[in-house]
Coordinates of C-alpha atoms and ligand atoms in Angstrom, one line a residue:
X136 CA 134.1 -64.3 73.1
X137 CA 132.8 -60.4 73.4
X138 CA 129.9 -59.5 72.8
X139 CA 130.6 -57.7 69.5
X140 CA 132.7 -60.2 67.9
X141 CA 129.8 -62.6 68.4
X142 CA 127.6 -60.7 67.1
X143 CA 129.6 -59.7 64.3
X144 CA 129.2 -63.4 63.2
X145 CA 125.6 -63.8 63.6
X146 CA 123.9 -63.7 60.1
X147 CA 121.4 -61.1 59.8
X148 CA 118.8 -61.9 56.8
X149 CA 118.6 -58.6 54.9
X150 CA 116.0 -57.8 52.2
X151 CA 117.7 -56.6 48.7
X152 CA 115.6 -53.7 48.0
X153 CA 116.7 -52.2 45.0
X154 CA 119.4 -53.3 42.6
X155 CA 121.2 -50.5 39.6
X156 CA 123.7 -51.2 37.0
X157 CA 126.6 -49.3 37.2
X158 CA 128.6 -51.0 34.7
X159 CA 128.6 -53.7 32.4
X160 CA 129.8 -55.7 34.9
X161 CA 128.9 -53.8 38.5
X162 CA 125.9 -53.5 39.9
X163 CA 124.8 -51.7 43.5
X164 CA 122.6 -53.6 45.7
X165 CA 120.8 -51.5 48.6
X166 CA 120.3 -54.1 51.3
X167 CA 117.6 -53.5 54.9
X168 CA 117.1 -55.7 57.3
X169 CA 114.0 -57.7 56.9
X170 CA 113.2 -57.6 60.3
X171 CA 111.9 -54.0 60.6
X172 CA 114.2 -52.2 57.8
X173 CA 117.1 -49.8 58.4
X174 CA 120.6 -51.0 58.2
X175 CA 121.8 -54.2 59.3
X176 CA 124.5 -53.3 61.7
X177 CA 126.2 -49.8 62.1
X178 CA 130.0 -50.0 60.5
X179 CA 132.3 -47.1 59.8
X180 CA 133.6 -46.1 56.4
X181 CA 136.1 -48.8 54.6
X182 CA 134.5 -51.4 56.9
X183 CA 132.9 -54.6 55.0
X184 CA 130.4 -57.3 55.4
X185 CA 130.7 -60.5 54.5
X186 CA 127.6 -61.6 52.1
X187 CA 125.9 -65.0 51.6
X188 CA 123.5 -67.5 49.8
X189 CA 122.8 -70.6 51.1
X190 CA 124.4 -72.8 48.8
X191 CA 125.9 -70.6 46.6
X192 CA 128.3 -68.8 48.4
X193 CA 129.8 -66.5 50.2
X194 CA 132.3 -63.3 50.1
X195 CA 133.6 -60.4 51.5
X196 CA 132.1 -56.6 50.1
X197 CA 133.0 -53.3 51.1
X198 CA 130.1 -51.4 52.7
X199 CA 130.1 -48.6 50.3
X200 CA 127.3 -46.3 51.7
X201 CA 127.9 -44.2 54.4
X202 CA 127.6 -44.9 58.1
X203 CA 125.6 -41.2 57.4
X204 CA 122.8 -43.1 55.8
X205 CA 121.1 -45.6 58.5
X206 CA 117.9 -46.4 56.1
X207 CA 119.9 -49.2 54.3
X208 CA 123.5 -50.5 53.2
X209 CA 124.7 -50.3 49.7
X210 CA 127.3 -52.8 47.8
X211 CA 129.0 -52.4 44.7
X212 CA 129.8 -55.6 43.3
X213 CA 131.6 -57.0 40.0
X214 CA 130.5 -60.3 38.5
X215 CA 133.7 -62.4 38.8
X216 CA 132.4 -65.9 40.2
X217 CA 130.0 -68.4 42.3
X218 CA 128.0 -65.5 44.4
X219 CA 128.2 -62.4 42.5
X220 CA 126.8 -64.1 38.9
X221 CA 124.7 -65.2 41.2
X222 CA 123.5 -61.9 42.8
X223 CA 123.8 -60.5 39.5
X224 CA 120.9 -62.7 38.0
X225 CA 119.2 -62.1 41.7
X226 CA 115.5 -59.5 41.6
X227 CA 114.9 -56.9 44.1
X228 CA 113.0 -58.2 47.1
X229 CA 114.5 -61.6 47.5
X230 CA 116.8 -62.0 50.5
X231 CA 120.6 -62.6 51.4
X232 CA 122.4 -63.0 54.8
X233 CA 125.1 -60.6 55.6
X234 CA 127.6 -60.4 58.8
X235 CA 129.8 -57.8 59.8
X236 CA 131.1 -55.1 60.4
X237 CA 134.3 -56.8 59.3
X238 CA 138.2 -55.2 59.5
X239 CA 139.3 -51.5 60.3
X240 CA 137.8 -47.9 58.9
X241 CA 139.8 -45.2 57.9
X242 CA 140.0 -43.0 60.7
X243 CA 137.9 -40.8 59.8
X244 CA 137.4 -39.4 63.2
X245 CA 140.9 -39.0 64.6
X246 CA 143.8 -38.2 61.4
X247 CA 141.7 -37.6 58.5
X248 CA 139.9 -34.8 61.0
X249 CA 140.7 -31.6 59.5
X250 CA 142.9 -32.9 56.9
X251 CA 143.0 -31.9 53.0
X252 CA 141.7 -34.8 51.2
X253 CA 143.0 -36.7 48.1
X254 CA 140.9 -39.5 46.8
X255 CA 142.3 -41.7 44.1
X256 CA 140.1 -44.7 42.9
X257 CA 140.2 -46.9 40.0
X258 CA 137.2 -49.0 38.5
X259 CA 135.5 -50.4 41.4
X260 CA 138.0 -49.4 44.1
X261 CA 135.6 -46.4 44.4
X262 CA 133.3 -48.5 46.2
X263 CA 135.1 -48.5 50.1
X264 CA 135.8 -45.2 49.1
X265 CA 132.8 -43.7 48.2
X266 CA 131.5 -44.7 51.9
X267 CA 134.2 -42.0 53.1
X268 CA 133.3 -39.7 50.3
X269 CA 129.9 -39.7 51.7
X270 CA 131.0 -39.3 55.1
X271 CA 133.0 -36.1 54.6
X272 CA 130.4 -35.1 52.9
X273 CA 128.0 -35.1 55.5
X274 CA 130.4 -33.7 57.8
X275 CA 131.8 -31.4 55.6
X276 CA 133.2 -28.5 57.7
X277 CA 135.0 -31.1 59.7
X278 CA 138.1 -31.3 56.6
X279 CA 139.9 -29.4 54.3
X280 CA 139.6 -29.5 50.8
X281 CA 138.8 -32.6 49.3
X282 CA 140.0 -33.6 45.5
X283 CA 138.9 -36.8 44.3
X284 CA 140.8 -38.5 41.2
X285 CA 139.1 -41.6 39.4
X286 CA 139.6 -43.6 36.4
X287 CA 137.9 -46.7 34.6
X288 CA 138.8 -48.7 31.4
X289 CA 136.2 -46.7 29.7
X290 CA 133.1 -44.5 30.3
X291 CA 131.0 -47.3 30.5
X292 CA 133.8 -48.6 33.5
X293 CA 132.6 -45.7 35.9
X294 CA 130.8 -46.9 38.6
X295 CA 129.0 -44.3 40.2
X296 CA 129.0 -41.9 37.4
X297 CA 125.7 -40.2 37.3
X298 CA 126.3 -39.6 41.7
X299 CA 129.7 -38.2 41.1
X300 CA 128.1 -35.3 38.3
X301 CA 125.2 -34.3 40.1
X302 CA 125.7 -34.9 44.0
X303 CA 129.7 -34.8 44.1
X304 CA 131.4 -32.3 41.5
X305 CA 131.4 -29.0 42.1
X306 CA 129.4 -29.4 45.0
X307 CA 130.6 -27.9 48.6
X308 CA 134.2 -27.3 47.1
X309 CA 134.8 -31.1 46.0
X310 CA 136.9 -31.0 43.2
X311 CA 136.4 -34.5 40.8
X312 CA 139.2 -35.3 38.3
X313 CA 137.7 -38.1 35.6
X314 CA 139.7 -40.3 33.7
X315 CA 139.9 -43.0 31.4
X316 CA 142.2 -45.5 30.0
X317 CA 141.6 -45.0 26.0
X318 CA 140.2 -42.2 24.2
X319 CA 136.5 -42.8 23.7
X320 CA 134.3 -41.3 21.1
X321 CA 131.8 -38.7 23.3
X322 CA 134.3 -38.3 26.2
X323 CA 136.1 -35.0 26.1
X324 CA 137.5 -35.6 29.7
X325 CA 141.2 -36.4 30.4
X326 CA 142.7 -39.8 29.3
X327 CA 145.8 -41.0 30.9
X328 CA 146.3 -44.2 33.3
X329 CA 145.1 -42.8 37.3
X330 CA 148.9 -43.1 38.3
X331 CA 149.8 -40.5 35.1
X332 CA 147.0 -38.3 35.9
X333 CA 147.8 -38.0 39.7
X334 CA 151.5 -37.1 38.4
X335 CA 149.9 -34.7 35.7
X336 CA 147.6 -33.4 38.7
X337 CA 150.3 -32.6 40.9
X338 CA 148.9 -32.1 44.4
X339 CA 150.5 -30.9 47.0
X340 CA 152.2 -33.4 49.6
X341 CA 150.0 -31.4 52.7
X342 CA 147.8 -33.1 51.9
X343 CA 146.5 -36.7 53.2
X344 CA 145.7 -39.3 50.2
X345 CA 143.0 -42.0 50.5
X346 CA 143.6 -45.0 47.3
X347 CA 141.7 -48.0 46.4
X348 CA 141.6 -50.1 43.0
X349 CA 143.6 -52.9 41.3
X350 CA 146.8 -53.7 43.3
X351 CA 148.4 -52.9 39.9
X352 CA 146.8 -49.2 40.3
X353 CA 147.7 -48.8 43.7
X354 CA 151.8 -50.2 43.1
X355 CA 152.2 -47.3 40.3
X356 CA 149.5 -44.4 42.1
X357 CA 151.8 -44.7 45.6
X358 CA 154.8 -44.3 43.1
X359 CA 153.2 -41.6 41.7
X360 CA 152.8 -40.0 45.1
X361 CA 156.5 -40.5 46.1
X362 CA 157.7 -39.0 42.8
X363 CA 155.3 -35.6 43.8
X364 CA 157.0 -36.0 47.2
X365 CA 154.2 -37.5 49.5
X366 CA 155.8 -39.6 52.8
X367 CA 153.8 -42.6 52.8
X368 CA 152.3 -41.5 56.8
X369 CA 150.3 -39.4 54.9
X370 CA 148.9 -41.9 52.3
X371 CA 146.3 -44.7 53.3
X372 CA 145.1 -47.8 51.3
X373 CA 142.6 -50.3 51.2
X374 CA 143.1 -54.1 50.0
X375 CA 140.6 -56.5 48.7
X376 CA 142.4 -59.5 48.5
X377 CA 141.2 -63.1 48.3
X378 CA 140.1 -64.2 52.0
X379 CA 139.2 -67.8 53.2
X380 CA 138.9 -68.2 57.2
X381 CA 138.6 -63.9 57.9
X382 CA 140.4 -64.5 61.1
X383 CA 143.9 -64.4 60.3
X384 CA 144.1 -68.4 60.5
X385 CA 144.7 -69.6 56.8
X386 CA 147.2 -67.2 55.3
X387 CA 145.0 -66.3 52.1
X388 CA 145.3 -63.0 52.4
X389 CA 148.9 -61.9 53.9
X390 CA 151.1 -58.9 52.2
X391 CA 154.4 -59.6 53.8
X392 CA 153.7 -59.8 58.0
X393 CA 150.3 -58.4 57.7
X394 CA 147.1 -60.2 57.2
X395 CA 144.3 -58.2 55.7
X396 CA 141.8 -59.9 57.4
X397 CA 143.2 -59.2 61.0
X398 CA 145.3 -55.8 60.2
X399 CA 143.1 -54.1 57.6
X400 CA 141.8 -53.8 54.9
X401 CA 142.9 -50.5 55.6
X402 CA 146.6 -49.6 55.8
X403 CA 149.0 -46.4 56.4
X404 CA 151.4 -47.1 53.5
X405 CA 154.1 -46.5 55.8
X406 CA 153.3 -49.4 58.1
X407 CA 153.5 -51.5 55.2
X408 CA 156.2 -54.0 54.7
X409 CA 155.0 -55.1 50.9
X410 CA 152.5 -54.7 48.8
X411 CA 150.1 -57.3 47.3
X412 CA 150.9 -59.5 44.3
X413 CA 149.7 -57.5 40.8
X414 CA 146.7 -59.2 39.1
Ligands
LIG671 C1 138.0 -56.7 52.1 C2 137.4 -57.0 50.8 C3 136.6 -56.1 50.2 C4 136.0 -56.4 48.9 N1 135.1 -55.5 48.4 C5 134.6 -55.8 47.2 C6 133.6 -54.9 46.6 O1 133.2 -53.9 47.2 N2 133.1 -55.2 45.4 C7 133.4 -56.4 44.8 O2 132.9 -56.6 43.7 N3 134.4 -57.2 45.3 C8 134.9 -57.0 46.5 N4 135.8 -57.9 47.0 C9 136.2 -59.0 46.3 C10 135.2 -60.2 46.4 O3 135.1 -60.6 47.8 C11 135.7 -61.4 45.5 O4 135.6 -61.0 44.2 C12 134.8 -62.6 45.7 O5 135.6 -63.7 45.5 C13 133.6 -62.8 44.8 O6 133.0 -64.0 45.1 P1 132.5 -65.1 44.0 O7 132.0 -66.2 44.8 O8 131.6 -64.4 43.1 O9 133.9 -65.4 43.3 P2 134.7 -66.8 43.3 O10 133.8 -67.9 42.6 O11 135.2 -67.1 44.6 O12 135.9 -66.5 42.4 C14 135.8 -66.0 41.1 C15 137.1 -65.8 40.4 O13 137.8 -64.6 40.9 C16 139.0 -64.9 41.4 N5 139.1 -64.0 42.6 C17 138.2 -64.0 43.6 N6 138.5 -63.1 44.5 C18 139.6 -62.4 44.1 C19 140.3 -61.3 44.5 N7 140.0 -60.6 45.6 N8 141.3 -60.9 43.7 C20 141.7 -61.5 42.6 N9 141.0 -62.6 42.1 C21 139.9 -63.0 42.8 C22 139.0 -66.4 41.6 O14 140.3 -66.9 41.5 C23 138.1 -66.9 40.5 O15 138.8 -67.0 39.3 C24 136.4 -57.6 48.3 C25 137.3 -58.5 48.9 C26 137.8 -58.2 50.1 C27 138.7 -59.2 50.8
LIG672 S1 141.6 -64.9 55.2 FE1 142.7 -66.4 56.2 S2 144.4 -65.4 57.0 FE2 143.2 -63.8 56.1

Protein backbone atom coordinates (compact mmCIF):
# COMPACT_ATOMS: atom_id res chain seq x y z
CA UNK A 1 0.00 0.00 0.00
CA UNK A 2 1.50 3.72 -0.53
CA UNK A 3 2.36 5.70 1.69
CA UNK A 4 -0.50 8.11 1.34
CA UNK A 5 -3.27 5.84 1.15
CA UNK A 6 -2.07 4.44 4.51
CA UNK A 7 -1.95 7.32 5.91
CA UNK A 8 -5.02 8.49 4.66
CA UNK A 9 -6.62 5.69 6.96
CA UNK A 10 -4.75 6.38 10.07
CA UNK A 11 -7.10 8.21 12.55
CA UNK A 12 -5.85 11.40 13.63
CA UNK A 13 -7.56 12.58 17.15
CA UNK A 14 -8.54 16.17 16.54
CA UNK A 15 -9.71 18.61 19.18
CA UNK A 16 -13.30 20.35 18.38
CA UNK A 17 -12.47 23.85 19.14
CA UNK A 18 -15.26 25.81 18.47
CA UNK A 19 -18.79 24.82 17.40
CA UNK A 20 -21.65 27.67 15.60
CA UNK A 21 -25.16 27.18 14.69
CA UNK A 22 -25.85 27.89 11.28
CA UNK A 23 -29.23 26.66 11.12
CA UNK A 24 -31.74 24.97 12.97
CA UNK A 25 -30.44 22.00 11.97
CA UNK A 26 -26.48 22.78 10.86
CA UNK A 27 -23.97 23.48 12.79
CA UNK A 28 -19.95 24.25 11.90
CA UNK A 29 -17.47 22.41 13.86
CA UNK A 30 -13.70 23.90 13.61
CA UNK A 31 -11.55 20.84 14.20
CA UNK A 32 -7.16 21.01 15.20
CA UNK A 33 -5.22 18.42 15.74
CA UNK A 34 -4.67 17.78 19.38
CA UNK A 35 -1.29 16.97 18.99
CA UNK A 36 0.20 20.41 18.43
CA UNK A 37 -2.88 22.28 16.58
CA UNK A 38 -3.11 23.29 12.93
CA UNK A 39 -5.02 21.19 10.54
CA UNK A 40 -5.12 17.55 10.50
CA UNK A 41 -4.00 16.66 7.10
CA UNK A 42 -3.67 19.06 4.01
CA UNK A 43 -6.76 18.29 1.42
CA UNK A 44 -7.78 20.30 -1.63
CA UNK A 45 -11.21 21.90 -2.02
CA UNK A 46 -14.33 19.42 -2.41
CA UNK A 47 -12.08 16.78 -0.66
CA UNK A 48 -13.73 15.13 2.57
CA UNK A 49 -12.81 13.41 5.72
CA UNK A 50 -14.32 10.77 7.20
CA UNK A 51 -15.40 11.60 11.05
CA UNK A 52 -15.79 9.27 14.08
CA UNK A 53 -16.78 8.50 17.72
CA UNK A 54 -15.91 5.55 19.26
CA UNK A 55 -19.07 3.84 19.52
CA UNK A 56 -21.20 6.03 18.04
CA UNK A 57 -20.35 6.28 14.70
CA UNK A 58 -18.92 7.17 11.82
CA UNK A 59 -19.50 9.29 8.34
CA UNK A 60 -18.19 10.96 5.62
CA UNK A 61 -18.09 15.29 5.70
CA UNK A 62 -17.00 17.61 3.24
CA UNK A 63 -13.94 19.63 4.34
CA UNK A 64 -15.60 22.91 3.97
CA UNK A 65 -12.72 25.34 4.92
CA UNK A 66 -10.15 26.08 2.66
CA UNK A 67 -6.94 24.32 2.06
CA UNK A 68 -5.96 28.45 2.31
CA UNK A 69 -6.54 28.22 5.98
CA UNK A 70 -3.90 25.66 7.68
CA UNK A 71 -4.87 26.74 11.55
CA UNK A 72 -7.87 24.23 11.59
CA UNK A 73 -10.59 22.35 9.44
CA UNK A 74 -14.15 23.37 9.39
CA UNK A 75 -17.36 20.95 8.84
CA UNK A 76 -20.77 21.81 8.23
CA UNK A 77 -23.01 19.21 9.36
CA UNK A 78 -26.90 18.49 9.48
CA UNK A 79 -28.43 16.49 12.25
CA UNK A 80 -29.87 13.46 10.35
CA UNK A 81 -28.77 10.30 12.46
CA UNK A 82 -26.38 8.20 14.97
CA UNK A 83 -23.11 10.63 14.74
CA UNK A 84 -24.30 13.97 13.83
CA UNK A 85 -27.25 14.14 16.89
CA UNK A 86 -24.46 13.07 18.42
CA UNK A 87 -21.96 15.85 17.57
CA UNK A 88 -24.77 18.06 17.73
CA UNK A 89 -25.21 17.56 21.57
CA UNK A 90 -21.16 17.43 21.63
CA UNK A 91 -19.14 20.88 23.71
CA UNK A 92 -16.26 22.51 22.33
CA UNK A 93 -13.00 20.90 23.50
CA UNK A 94 -13.92 17.30 23.57
CA UNK A 95 -12.36 15.22 20.88
CA UNK A 96 -13.24 13.24 17.63
CA UNK A 97 -11.08 11.07 15.22
CA UNK A 98 -11.00 12.07 11.64
CA UNK A 99 -9.16 10.41 8.40
CA UNK A 100 -8.78 11.62 5.07
CA UNK A 101 -8.26 13.37 2.71
CA UNK A 102 -10.96 11.25 1.01
CA UNK A 103 -12.13 11.38 -3.01
CA UNK A 104 -11.15 14.07 -5.76
CA UNK A 105 -11.08 18.12 -5.62
CA UNK A 106 -12.31 20.26 -8.19
CA UNK A 107 -9.43 21.18 -10.15
CA UNK A 108 -8.99 24.09 -9.05
CA UNK A 109 -5.43 24.32 -10.26
CA UNK A 110 -5.66 23.10 -13.84
CA UNK A 111 -9.58 23.95 -15.64
CA UNK A 112 -11.12 26.14 -13.23
CA UNK A 113 -7.60 28.35 -13.62
CA UNK A 114 -8.70 31.49 -15.18
CA UNK A 115 -12.17 30.51 -15.72
CA UNK A 116 -15.45 32.67 -15.06
CA UNK A 117 -17.08 31.11 -12.02
CA UNK A 118 -20.68 30.11 -11.41
CA UNK A 119 -21.52 28.73 -8.02
CA UNK A 120 -24.88 27.29 -7.41
CA UNK A 121 -25.55 25.74 -3.92
CA UNK A 122 -28.66 24.70 -2.19
CA UNK A 123 -29.05 24.36 1.75
CA UNK A 124 -26.04 22.64 2.88
CA UNK A 125 -24.58 21.82 -0.51
CA UNK A 126 -22.73 25.14 0.11
CA UNK A 127 -20.50 23.38 2.48
CA UNK A 128 -17.81 21.52 -0.32
CA UNK A 129 -18.42 24.55 -2.04
CA UNK A 130 -17.62 27.09 0.19
CA UNK A 131 -13.99 25.40 0.59
CA UNK A 132 -13.58 26.55 -3.23
CA UNK A 133 -15.28 29.75 -2.59
CA UNK A 134 -12.53 30.42 -0.15
CA UNK A 135 -9.92 29.22 -2.26
CA UNK A 136 -10.66 31.61 -5.26
CA UNK A 137 -10.81 33.89 -2.93
CA UNK A 138 -7.49 33.80 -1.70
CA UNK A 139 -6.28 33.41 -5.02
CA UNK A 140 -8.38 35.77 -6.50
CA UNK A 141 -6.56 37.15 -9.62
CA UNK A 142 -6.02 33.59 -10.66
CA UNK A 143 -10.11 33.56 -12.20
CA UNK A 144 -12.48 35.44 -13.81
CA UNK A 145 -15.54 36.63 -12.44
CA UNK A 146 -17.10 34.69 -9.95
CA UNK A 147 -21.15 34.64 -9.37
CA UNK A 148 -22.31 32.57 -6.66
CA UNK A 149 -26.20 31.53 -6.58
CA UNK A 150 -27.69 29.94 -3.25
CA UNK A 151 -30.95 29.11 -1.89
CA UNK A 152 -32.44 27.44 1.38
CA UNK A 153 -36.00 26.50 2.55
CA UNK A 154 -36.07 29.65 4.39
CA UNK A 155 -33.81 32.43 5.87
CA UNK A 156 -33.31 30.50 8.81
CA UNK A 157 -32.03 27.45 6.07
CA UNK A 158 -28.89 29.62 5.05
CA UNK A 159 -25.91 28.16 6.23
CA UNK A 160 -23.24 30.55 6.19
CA UNK A 161 -25.26 33.61 6.07
CA UNK A 162 -23.63 36.15 8.17
CA UNK A 163 -19.91 35.02 5.98
CA UNK A 164 -21.56 35.43 2.72
CA UNK A 165 -22.80 39.39 3.71
CA UNK A 166 -19.84 40.61 5.21
CA UNK A 167 -16.68 38.62 3.75
CA UNK A 168 -18.28 37.38 0.33
CA UNK A 169 -20.89 39.91 -1.39
CA UNK A 170 -19.67 42.66 -3.01
CA UNK A 171 -16.32 41.95 -2.01
CA UNK A 172 -13.36 41.67 -4.86
CA UNK A 173 -16.14 41.57 -7.62
CA UNK A 174 -18.07 38.38 -6.20
CA UNK A 175 -21.39 38.74 -7.18
CA UNK A 176 -23.99 36.68 -4.45
CA UNK A 177 -27.56 35.89 -5.70
CA UNK A 178 -29.82 34.81 -2.41
CA UNK A 179 -32.74 32.88 -2.60
CA UNK A 180 -35.42 31.22 -0.86
CA UNK A 181 -38.12 28.72 -1.27
CA UNK A 182 -41.27 30.75 0.18
CA UNK A 183 -41.75 34.31 0.81
CA UNK A 184 -40.74 35.05 4.38
CA UNK A 185 -41.83 37.95 6.37
CA UNK A 186 -38.34 40.32 6.77
CA UNK A 187 -36.78 38.96 3.51
CA UNK A 188 -37.00 41.31 0.66
CA UNK A 189 -34.46 39.12 -1.46
CA UNK A 190 -35.60 36.96 -4.42
CA UNK A 191 -37.85 33.89 -3.97
CA UNK A 192 -37.97 31.24 -6.52
CA UNK A 193 -36.62 27.39 -6.39
CA UNK A 194 -32.37 27.72 -7.21
CA UNK A 195 -33.11 25.93 -10.58
CA UNK A 196 -35.85 29.03 -11.49
CA UNK A 197 -33.55 31.61 -10.29
CA UNK A 198 -30.41 30.23 -12.33
CA UNK A 199 -32.98 30.35 -15.41
CA UNK A 200 -34.26 33.94 -14.19
CA UNK A 201 -30.38 34.70 -13.77
CA UNK A 202 -29.44 33.83 -17.13
CA UNK A 203 -25.66 33.55 -17.23
CA UNK A 204 -23.76 33.23 -19.94
CA UNK A 205 -22.62 29.59 -21.11
CA UNK A 206 -18.56 31.00 -21.09
CA UNK A 207 -18.67 30.43 -18.17
CA UNK A 208 -17.70 27.23 -15.91
CA UNK A 209 -20.45 26.18 -13.22
CA UNK A 210 -19.58 24.53 -9.92
CA UNK A 211 -23.28 22.87 -8.13
CA UNK A 212 -23.83 21.09 -5.00
CA UNK A 213 -27.23 20.45 -2.96
CA UNK A 214 -30.10 17.89 -2.83
CA UNK A 215 -29.81 15.50 -5.85
CA UNK A 216 -33.35 16.85 -6.56
CA UNK A 217 -31.61 20.48 -6.88
CA UNK A 218 -28.87 19.36 -8.81
CA UNK A 219 -31.37 17.07 -11.55
CA UNK A 220 -33.54 20.45 -12.21
CA UNK A 221 -30.19 23.24 -11.74
CA UNK A 222 -28.15 21.02 -14.66
CA UNK A 223 -31.57 21.35 -16.61
CA UNK A 224 -31.65 24.66 -15.95
CA UNK A 225 -28.10 25.06 -17.37
CA UNK A 226 -28.93 23.13 -20.65
CA UNK A 227 -32.03 25.16 -21.29
CA UNK A 228 -29.54 28.62 -20.98
CA UNK A 229 -27.31 26.56 -23.26
CA UNK A 230 -24.38 25.38 -21.05
CA UNK A 231 -22.53 21.84 -22.45
CA UNK A 232 -22.17 19.85 -19.54
CA UNK A 233 -17.88 19.91 -19.98
CA UNK A 234 -18.27 23.05 -18.61
CA UNK A 235 -20.49 22.19 -15.50
CA UNK A 236 -18.98 20.18 -12.41
CA UNK A 237 -20.85 18.48 -9.51
CA UNK A 238 -20.33 17.16 -6.24
CA UNK A 239 -22.38 14.05 -4.69
CA UNK A 240 -22.95 13.10 -1.13
CA UNK A 241 -24.42 9.98 -1.38
CA UNK A 242 -24.76 7.24 1.25
CA UNK A 243 -21.20 5.33 1.59
CA UNK A 244 -20.51 2.09 3.45
CA UNK A 245 -16.94 0.40 2.64
CA UNK A 246 -15.28 4.10 0.87
CA UNK A 247 -13.38 1.86 -1.41
CA UNK A 248 -15.57 1.11 -4.19
CA UNK A 249 -16.20 -2.59 -2.74
CA UNK A 250 -19.93 -2.49 -1.55
CA UNK A 251 -21.88 -0.70 -4.28
CA UNK A 252 -23.66 1.92 -1.75
CA UNK A 253 -22.85 4.63 -3.52
CA UNK A 254 -22.86 4.00 -7.49
CA UNK A 255 -24.68 6.44 -10.10
CA UNK A 256 -24.80 4.28 -13.14
CA UNK A 257 -20.82 2.88 -13.71
CA UNK A 258 -19.35 5.31 -11.38
CA UNK A 259 -18.83 4.90 -7.70
CA UNK A 260 -18.59 8.06 -5.75
CA UNK A 261 -16.33 6.75 -3.38
CA UNK A 262 -13.59 5.74 -6.01
CA UNK A 263 -14.54 8.30 -9.02
CA UNK A 264 -15.69 11.38 -7.07
CA UNK A 265 -17.44 13.02 -5.28
CA UNK A 266 -16.65 15.38 -7.81
CA UNK A 267 -17.88 14.86 -11.40
CA UNK A 268 -17.71 16.73 -14.99
CA UNK A 269 -21.45 16.37 -15.86
CA UNK A 270 -20.45 15.30 -19.07
CA UNK A 271 -18.56 12.14 -17.85
CA UNK A 272 -21.64 11.18 -16.25
CA UNK A 273 -23.71 8.38 -17.29
CA UNK A 274 -26.79 9.03 -14.67
CA UNK A 275 -27.51 10.96 -12.01
CA UNK A 276 -28.37 9.84 -8.40
CA UNK A 277 -31.76 8.71 -7.21
CA UNK A 278 -33.93 12.06 -6.01
CA UNK A 279 -34.52 12.06 -2.15
C1 LIG B 1 -18.85 12.65 0.04
C2 LIG B 1 -19.84 13.00 1.10
C3 LIG B 1 -19.81 14.26 1.67
C4 LIG B 1 -20.74 14.59 2.66
N1 LIG B 1 -20.69 15.85 3.20
C5 LIG B 1 -21.56 16.18 4.16
C6 LIG B 1 -21.48 17.47 4.78
O1 LIG B 1 -20.63 18.30 4.46
N2 LIG B 1 -22.38 17.76 5.75
C7 LIG B 1 -23.36 16.85 6.13
O2 LIG B 1 -24.15 17.19 7.01
N3 LIG B 1 -23.46 15.63 5.57
C8 LIG B 1 -22.57 15.27 4.60
N4 LIG B 1 -22.64 14.02 4.04
C9 LIG B 1 -23.72 13.11 4.45
C10 LIG B 1 -23.36 12.37 5.74
O3 LIG B 1 -22.23 11.53 5.56
C11 LIG B 1 -24.57 11.48 6.15
O4 LIG B 1 -25.68 12.30 6.39
C12 LIG B 1 -24.29 10.56 7.33
O5 LIG B 1 -25.05 9.40 7.19
C13 LIG B 1 -24.62 11.10 8.69
O6 LIG B 1 -24.29 10.12 9.66
P1 LIG B 1 -25.27 9.72 10.86
O7 LIG B 1 -24.61 8.60 11.59
O8 LIG B 1 -25.62 10.94 11.64
O9 LIG B 1 -26.58 9.24 10.10
P2 LIG B 1 -27.18 7.74 10.00
O10 LIG B 1 -27.59 7.32 11.37
O11 LIG B 1 -26.23 6.90 9.23
O12 LIG B 1 -28.45 7.98 9.06
C14 LIG B 1 -29.46 8.89 9.39
C15 LIG B 1 -30.60 8.91 8.39
O13 LIG B 1 -30.21 9.57 7.18
C16 LIG B 1 -30.28 8.69 6.07
N5 LIG B 1 -29.08 9.02 5.27
C17 LIG B 1 -27.82 8.94 5.70
N6 LIG B 1 -26.98 9.43 4.76
C18 LIG B 1 -27.73 9.82 3.72
C19 LIG B 1 -27.43 10.44 2.47
N7 LIG B 1 -26.19 10.78 2.11
N8 LIG B 1 -28.45 10.70 1.68
C20 LIG B 1 -29.72 10.43 2.03
N9 LIG B 1 -30.07 9.87 3.21
C21 LIG B 1 -29.08 9.58 4.04
C22 LIG B 1 -30.38 7.31 6.63
O14 LIG B 1 -31.15 6.43 5.81
C23 LIG B 1 -31.09 7.56 7.97
O15 LIG B 1 -32.47 7.66 7.79
C24 LIG B 1 -21.72 13.66 3.07
C25 LIG B 1 -21.73 12.37 2.51
C26 LIG B 1 -20.80 12.06 1.55
C27 LIG B 1 -20.80 10.68 1.00
S1 LIG C 1 -19.22 3.15 -0.42
FE1 LIG C 1 -19.00 1.11 -1.00
S2 LIG C 1 -18.84 1.23 -3.15
FE2 LIG C 1 -18.81 3.30 -2.53
Amino acid sequence: MADSAREMLIPIVGEVTDIRRDTPDVKTFRVVKSDGGGVCFPHMPGQCAMLSVPGVGEAMFSITSSPTNTEYMEFSIKKCGHLTDWLHEMDPGQDITIRGPYGNAFPVETELKGKDLLFIAGGIGLAPLRSVINYVRHYRKNYGTVDIVYGARSVDDLVDIDEIRSEWAGKDGVNVHLTIDRAQEGWDGNVAFVPDYVKQLGFPTTKTALVCGPPIMIKFVLKALETLGFSMSRVYTTFELRMKCGVGKCGRCNIGSKYVCKDGPVFRCDKMDELPDEY
